[in-house]
Short mmCIF file of C-alpha atoms in Angstrom, two decimals:
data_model
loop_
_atom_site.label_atom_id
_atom_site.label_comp_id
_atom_site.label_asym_id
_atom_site.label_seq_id
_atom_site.Cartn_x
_atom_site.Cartn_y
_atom_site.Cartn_z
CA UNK A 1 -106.23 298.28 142.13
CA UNK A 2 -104.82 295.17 143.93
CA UNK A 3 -106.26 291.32 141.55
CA UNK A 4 -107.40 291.05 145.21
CA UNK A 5 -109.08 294.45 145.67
CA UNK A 6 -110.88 293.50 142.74
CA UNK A 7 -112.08 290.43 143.64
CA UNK A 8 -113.34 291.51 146.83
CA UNK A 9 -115.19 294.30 144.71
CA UNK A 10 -116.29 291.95 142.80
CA UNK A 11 -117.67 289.69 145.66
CA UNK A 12 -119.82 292.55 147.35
CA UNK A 13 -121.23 293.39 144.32
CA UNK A 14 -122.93 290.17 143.63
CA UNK A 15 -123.77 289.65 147.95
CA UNK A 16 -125.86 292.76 147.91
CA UNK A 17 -127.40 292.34 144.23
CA UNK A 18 -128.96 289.05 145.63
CA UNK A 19 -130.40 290.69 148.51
CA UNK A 20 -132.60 293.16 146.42
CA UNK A 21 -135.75 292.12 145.11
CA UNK A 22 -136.88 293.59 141.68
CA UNK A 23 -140.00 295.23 143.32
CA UNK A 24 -137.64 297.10 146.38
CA UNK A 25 -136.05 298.88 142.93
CA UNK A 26 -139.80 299.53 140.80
CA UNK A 27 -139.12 296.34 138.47
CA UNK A 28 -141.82 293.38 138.04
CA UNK A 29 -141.08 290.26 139.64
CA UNK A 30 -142.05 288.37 136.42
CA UNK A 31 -142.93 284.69 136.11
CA UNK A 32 -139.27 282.94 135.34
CA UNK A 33 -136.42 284.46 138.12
CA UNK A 34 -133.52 281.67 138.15
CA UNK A 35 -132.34 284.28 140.87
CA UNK A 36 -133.80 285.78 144.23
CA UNK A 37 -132.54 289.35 143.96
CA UNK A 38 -131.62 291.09 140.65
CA UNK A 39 -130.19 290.35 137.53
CA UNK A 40 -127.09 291.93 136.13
CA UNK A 41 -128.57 293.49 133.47
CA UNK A 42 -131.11 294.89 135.74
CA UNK A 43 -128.17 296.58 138.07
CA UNK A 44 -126.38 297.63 135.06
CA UNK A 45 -130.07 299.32 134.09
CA UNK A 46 -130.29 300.82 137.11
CA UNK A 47 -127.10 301.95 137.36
CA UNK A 48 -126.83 303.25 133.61
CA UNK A 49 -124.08 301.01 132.77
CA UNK A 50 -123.22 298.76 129.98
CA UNK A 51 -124.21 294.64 130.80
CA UNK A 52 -120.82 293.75 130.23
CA UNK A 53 -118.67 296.15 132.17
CA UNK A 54 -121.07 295.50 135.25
CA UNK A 55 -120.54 292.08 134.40
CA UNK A 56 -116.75 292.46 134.48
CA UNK A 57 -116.54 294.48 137.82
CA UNK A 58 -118.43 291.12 139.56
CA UNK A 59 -116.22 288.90 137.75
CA UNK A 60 -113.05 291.10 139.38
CA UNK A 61 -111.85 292.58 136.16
CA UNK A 62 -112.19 295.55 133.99
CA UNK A 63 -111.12 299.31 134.74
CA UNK A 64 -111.29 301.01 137.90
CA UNK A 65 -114.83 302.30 138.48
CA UNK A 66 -115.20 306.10 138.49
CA UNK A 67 -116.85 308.06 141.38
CA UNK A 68 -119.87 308.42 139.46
CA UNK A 69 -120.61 304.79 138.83
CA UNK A 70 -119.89 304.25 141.96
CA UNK A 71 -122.13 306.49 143.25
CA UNK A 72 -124.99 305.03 140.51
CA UNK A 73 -124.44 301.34 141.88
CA UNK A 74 -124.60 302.37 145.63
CA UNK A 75 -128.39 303.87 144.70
CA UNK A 76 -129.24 301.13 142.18
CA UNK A 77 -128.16 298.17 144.75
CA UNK A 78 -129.83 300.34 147.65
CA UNK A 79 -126.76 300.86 149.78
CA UNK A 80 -126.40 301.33 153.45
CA UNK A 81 -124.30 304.60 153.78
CA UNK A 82 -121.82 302.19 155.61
CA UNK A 83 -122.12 300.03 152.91
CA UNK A 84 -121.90 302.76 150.22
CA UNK A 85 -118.45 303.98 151.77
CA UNK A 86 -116.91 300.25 151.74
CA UNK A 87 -117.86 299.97 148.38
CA UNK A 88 -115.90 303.18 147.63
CA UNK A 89 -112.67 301.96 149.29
CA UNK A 90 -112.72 298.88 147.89
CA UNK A 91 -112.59 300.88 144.64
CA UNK A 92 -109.67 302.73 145.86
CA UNK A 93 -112.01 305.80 145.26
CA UNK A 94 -112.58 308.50 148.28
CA UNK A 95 -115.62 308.63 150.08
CA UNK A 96 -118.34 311.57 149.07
CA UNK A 97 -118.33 314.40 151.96
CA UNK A 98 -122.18 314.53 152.52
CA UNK A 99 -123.99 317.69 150.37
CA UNK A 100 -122.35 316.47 147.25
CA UNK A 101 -124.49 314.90 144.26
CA UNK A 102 -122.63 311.55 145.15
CA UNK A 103 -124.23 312.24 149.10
CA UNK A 104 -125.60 308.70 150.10
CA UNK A 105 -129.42 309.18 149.34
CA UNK A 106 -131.41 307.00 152.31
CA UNK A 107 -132.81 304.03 150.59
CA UNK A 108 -136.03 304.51 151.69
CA UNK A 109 -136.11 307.62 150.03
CA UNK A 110 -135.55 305.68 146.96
CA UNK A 111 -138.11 303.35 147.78
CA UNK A 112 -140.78 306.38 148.04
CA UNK A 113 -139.15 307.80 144.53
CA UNK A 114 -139.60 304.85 142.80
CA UNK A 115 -143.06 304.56 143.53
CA UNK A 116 -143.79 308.03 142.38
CA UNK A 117 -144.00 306.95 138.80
CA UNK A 118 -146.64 309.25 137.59
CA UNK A 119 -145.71 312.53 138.96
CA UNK A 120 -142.58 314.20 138.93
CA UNK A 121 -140.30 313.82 141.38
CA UNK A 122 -136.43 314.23 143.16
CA UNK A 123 -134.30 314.10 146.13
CA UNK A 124 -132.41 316.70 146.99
CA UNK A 125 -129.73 318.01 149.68
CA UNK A 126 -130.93 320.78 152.24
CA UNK A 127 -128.45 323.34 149.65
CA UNK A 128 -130.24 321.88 146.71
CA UNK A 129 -127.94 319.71 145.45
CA UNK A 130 -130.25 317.30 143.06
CA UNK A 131 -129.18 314.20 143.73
CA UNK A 132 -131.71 312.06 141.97
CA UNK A 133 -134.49 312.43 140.44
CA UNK A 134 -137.65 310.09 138.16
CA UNK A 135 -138.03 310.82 134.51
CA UNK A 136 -141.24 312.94 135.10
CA UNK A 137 -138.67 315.35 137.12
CA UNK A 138 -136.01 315.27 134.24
CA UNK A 139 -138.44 315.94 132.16
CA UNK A 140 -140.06 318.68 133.55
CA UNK A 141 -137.17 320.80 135.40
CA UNK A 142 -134.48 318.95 133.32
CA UNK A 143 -131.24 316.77 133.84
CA UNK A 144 -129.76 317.85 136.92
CA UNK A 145 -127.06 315.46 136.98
CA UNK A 146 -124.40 317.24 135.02
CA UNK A 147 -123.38 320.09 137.24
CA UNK A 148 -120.62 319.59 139.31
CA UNK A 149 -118.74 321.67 142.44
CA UNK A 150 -120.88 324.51 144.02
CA UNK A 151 -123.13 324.61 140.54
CA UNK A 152 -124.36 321.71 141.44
CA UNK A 153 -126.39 323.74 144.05
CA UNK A 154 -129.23 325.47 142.06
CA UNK A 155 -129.40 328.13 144.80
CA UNK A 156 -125.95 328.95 143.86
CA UNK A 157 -126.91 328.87 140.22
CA UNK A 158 -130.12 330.86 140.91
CA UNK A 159 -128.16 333.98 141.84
CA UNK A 160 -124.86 333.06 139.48
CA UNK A 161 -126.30 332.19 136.56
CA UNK A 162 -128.97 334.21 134.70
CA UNK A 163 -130.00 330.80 132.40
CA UNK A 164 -131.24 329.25 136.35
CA UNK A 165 -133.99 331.57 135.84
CA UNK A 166 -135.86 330.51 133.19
CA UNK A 167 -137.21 328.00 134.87
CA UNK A 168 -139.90 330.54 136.75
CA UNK A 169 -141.64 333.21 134.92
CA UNK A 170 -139.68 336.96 135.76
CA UNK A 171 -142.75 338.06 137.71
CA UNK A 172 -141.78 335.63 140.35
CA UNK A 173 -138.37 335.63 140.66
CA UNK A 174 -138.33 337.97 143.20
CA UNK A 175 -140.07 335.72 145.14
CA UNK A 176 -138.59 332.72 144.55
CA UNK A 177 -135.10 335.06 145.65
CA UNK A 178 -136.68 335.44 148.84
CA UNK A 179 -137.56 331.76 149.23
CA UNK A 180 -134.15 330.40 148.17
CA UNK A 181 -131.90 332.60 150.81
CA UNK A 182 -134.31 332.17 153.49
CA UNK A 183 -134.17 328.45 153.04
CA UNK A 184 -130.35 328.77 152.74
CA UNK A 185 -130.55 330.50 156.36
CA UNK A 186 -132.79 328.20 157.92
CA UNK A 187 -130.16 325.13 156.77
CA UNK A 188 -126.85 326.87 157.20
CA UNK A 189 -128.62 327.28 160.84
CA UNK A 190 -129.46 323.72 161.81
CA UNK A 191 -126.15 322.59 160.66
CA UNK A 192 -123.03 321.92 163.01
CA UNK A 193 -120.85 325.61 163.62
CA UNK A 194 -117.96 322.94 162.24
CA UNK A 195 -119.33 322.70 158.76
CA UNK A 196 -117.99 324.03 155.78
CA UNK A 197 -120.09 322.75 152.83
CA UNK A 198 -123.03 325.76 153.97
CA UNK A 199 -120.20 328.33 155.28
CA UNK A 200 -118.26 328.13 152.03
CA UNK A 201 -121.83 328.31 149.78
CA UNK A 202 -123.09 331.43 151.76
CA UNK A 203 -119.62 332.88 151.22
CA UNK A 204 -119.52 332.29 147.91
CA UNK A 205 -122.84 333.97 147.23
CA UNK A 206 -122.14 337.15 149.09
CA UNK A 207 -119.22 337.39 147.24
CA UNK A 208 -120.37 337.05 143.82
CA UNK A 209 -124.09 338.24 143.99
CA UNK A 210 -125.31 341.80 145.18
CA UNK A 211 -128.68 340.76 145.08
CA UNK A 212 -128.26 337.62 147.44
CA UNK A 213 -125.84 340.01 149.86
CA UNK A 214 -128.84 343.03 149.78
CA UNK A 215 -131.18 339.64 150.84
CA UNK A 216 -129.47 337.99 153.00
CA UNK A 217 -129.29 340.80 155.52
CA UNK A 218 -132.62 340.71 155.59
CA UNK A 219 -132.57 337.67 157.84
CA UNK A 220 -135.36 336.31 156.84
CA UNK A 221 -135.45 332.65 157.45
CA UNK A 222 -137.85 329.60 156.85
CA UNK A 223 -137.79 326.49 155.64
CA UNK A 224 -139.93 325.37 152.48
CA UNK A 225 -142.18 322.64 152.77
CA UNK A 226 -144.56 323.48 150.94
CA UNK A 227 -145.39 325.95 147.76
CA UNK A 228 -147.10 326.64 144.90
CA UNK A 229 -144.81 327.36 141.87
CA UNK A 230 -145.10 328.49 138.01
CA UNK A 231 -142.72 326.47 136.12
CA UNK A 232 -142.06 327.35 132.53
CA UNK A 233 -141.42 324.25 129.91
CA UNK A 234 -140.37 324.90 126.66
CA UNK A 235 -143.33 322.64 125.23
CA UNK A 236 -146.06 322.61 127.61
CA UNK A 237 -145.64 326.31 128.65
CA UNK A 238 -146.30 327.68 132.32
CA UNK A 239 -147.39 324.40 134.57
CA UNK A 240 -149.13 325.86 138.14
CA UNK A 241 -147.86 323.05 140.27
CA UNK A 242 -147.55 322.16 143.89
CA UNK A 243 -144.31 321.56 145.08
CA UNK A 244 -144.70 319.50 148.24
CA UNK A 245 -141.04 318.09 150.32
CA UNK A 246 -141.00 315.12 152.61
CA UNK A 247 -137.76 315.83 155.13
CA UNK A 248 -135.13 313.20 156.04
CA UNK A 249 -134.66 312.77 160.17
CA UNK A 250 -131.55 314.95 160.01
CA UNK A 251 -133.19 317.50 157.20
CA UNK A 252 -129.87 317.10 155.04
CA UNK A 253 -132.23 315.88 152.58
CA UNK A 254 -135.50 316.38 150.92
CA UNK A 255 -138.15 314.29 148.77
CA UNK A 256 -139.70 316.64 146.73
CA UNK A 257 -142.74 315.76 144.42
CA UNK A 258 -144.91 318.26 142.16
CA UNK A 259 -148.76 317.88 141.61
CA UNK A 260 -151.05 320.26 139.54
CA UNK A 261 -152.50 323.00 141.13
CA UNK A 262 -156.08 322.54 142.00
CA UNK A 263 -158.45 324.49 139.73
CA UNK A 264 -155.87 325.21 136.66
CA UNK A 265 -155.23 322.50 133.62
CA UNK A 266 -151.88 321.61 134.88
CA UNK A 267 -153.09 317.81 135.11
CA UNK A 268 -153.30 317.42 131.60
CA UNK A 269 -150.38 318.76 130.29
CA UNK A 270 -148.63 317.24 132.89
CA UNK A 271 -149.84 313.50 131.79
CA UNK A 272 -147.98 314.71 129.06
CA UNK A 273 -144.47 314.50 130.67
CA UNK A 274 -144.53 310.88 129.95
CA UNK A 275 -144.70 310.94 125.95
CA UNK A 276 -142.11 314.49 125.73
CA UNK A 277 -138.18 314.62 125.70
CA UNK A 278 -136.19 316.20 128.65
CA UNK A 279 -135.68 319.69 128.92
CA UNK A 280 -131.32 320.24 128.42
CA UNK A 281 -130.38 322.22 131.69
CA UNK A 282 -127.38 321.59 131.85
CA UNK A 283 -125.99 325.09 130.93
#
């Protein structure tokens, strides 16, 4: 990158940190702020990034951010998808195609995350691609965040890869088979005949998995938006939960939150997300 590149970079940075206010990202105001918007630890927080190598990239120095952080500082700054793609050139980095688990995630889905703080809770694409998600989520379903390519999909992993199946007790994966590829119909549907990202999932699938193919031409098709699911955690055993999705405009994206099921003791050992470790998913 360009000393001016950088210091453009740089620039941005610090314009659209002072623009947030600690309560737009879920942090207290406190008493003492010698600054309107957010401090640069409080970005690098956010972003999962060291103090001083945020520091550097406002400052116009350092190494070249990768994809990722870039992708982590468009969420924690709550970027405009117009802003999130300037950000990327002015990294020299390439913009995200949408569907990816860099996809621009509309901040006021992040607003509605953040102030989900005691139940668990995610965004995800319309091919369920996690692309973030609270602690109470990583710590019930696990850290989705290290799967790349099509396994970043769990529908893909569902039918690819046996370990995606623990999750749900075997008495209802049969079910949950059903649910995924008629879900995976219902998108691939609404979607432009011009996209790939679905076309080249559902191709995949029927390649690699009989049991997806034998499904799939069943035609079934439906979106969820609403069900009750057994998830198994390795401490706190099988949680009865409701699994309830609020839909972006275009329905490329999903806000998906979990509450216990009425009548069963799932609140309890829920409240106990807070105090356990996160599950290690990423198989």
């Amino acid at each position: 990158m360009s000393t001016a590149k950088y210091a453009e970079l740089g620039a941005f940075l610090r314009s659209r940190r002072d623009r947030v206010r600690p309560s737009d990202v879920g942090l207290p105001h406190g008493p003492r702020r010698r600054v309107p918007g957010l401090r640069r630890d409080e970005v690098a927080q956010l972003a999962g990034a060291s103090v001083e190598y945020y520091t550097e990239l406002e400052r116009g120095r350092g190494s070249q951010p990768s994809e990722q952080m870039l992708s982590a500082l468009a969420r924690a700054l709550r970027l405009t998808r117009d802003e999130r793609d300037h950000l990327y050139r002015l990294a020299h980095r390439p913009v995200p195609a949408d569907g990816g688990g860099a996809s621009h995630v509309h901040p006021g889905m992040l607003d509605l995350l953040d102030r989900l703080d005691t139940t668990p809770a995610q965004v995800i694409t319309d091919l369920h691609v996690t692309l973030v998600q609270n602690r109470l989520a990583v710590a019930l379903l696990g850290d989705q965040s290290g799967f790349h390519g099509r396994r970043a999909s769990f529908v893909y992993r569902w039918f690819t890869d046996p370990a995606a199946r623990d999750l749900y007790p075997e008495e209802d994966h049969d079910g949950q088979t059903r649910a995924f590829t008629a879900d995976l119909r219902a998108a691939a549907g609404r979607r432009e005949s011009s996209d790939t990202e679905a076309v080249s999932l559902v191709t995949a699938l029927l390649d690699e998995s009989p049991e997806f193919a034998r499904v799939w031409a069943e035609h079934d098709v439906a979106f969820r938006r609403q069900d009750r699911k057994r998830i198994r955690h390795p401490e706190l055993g099988t949680l009865e939960v409701d699994c309830l999705n609020l839909f972006s405009e275009d329905g490329r994206q999903r806000l998906l939150w979990f509450t216990p099921a009425v009548g069963t003791d799932s609140a309890d050992r829920l409240a106990l997300l807070s105090v356990l470790g996160t599950q290690d998913m990423a198989r």
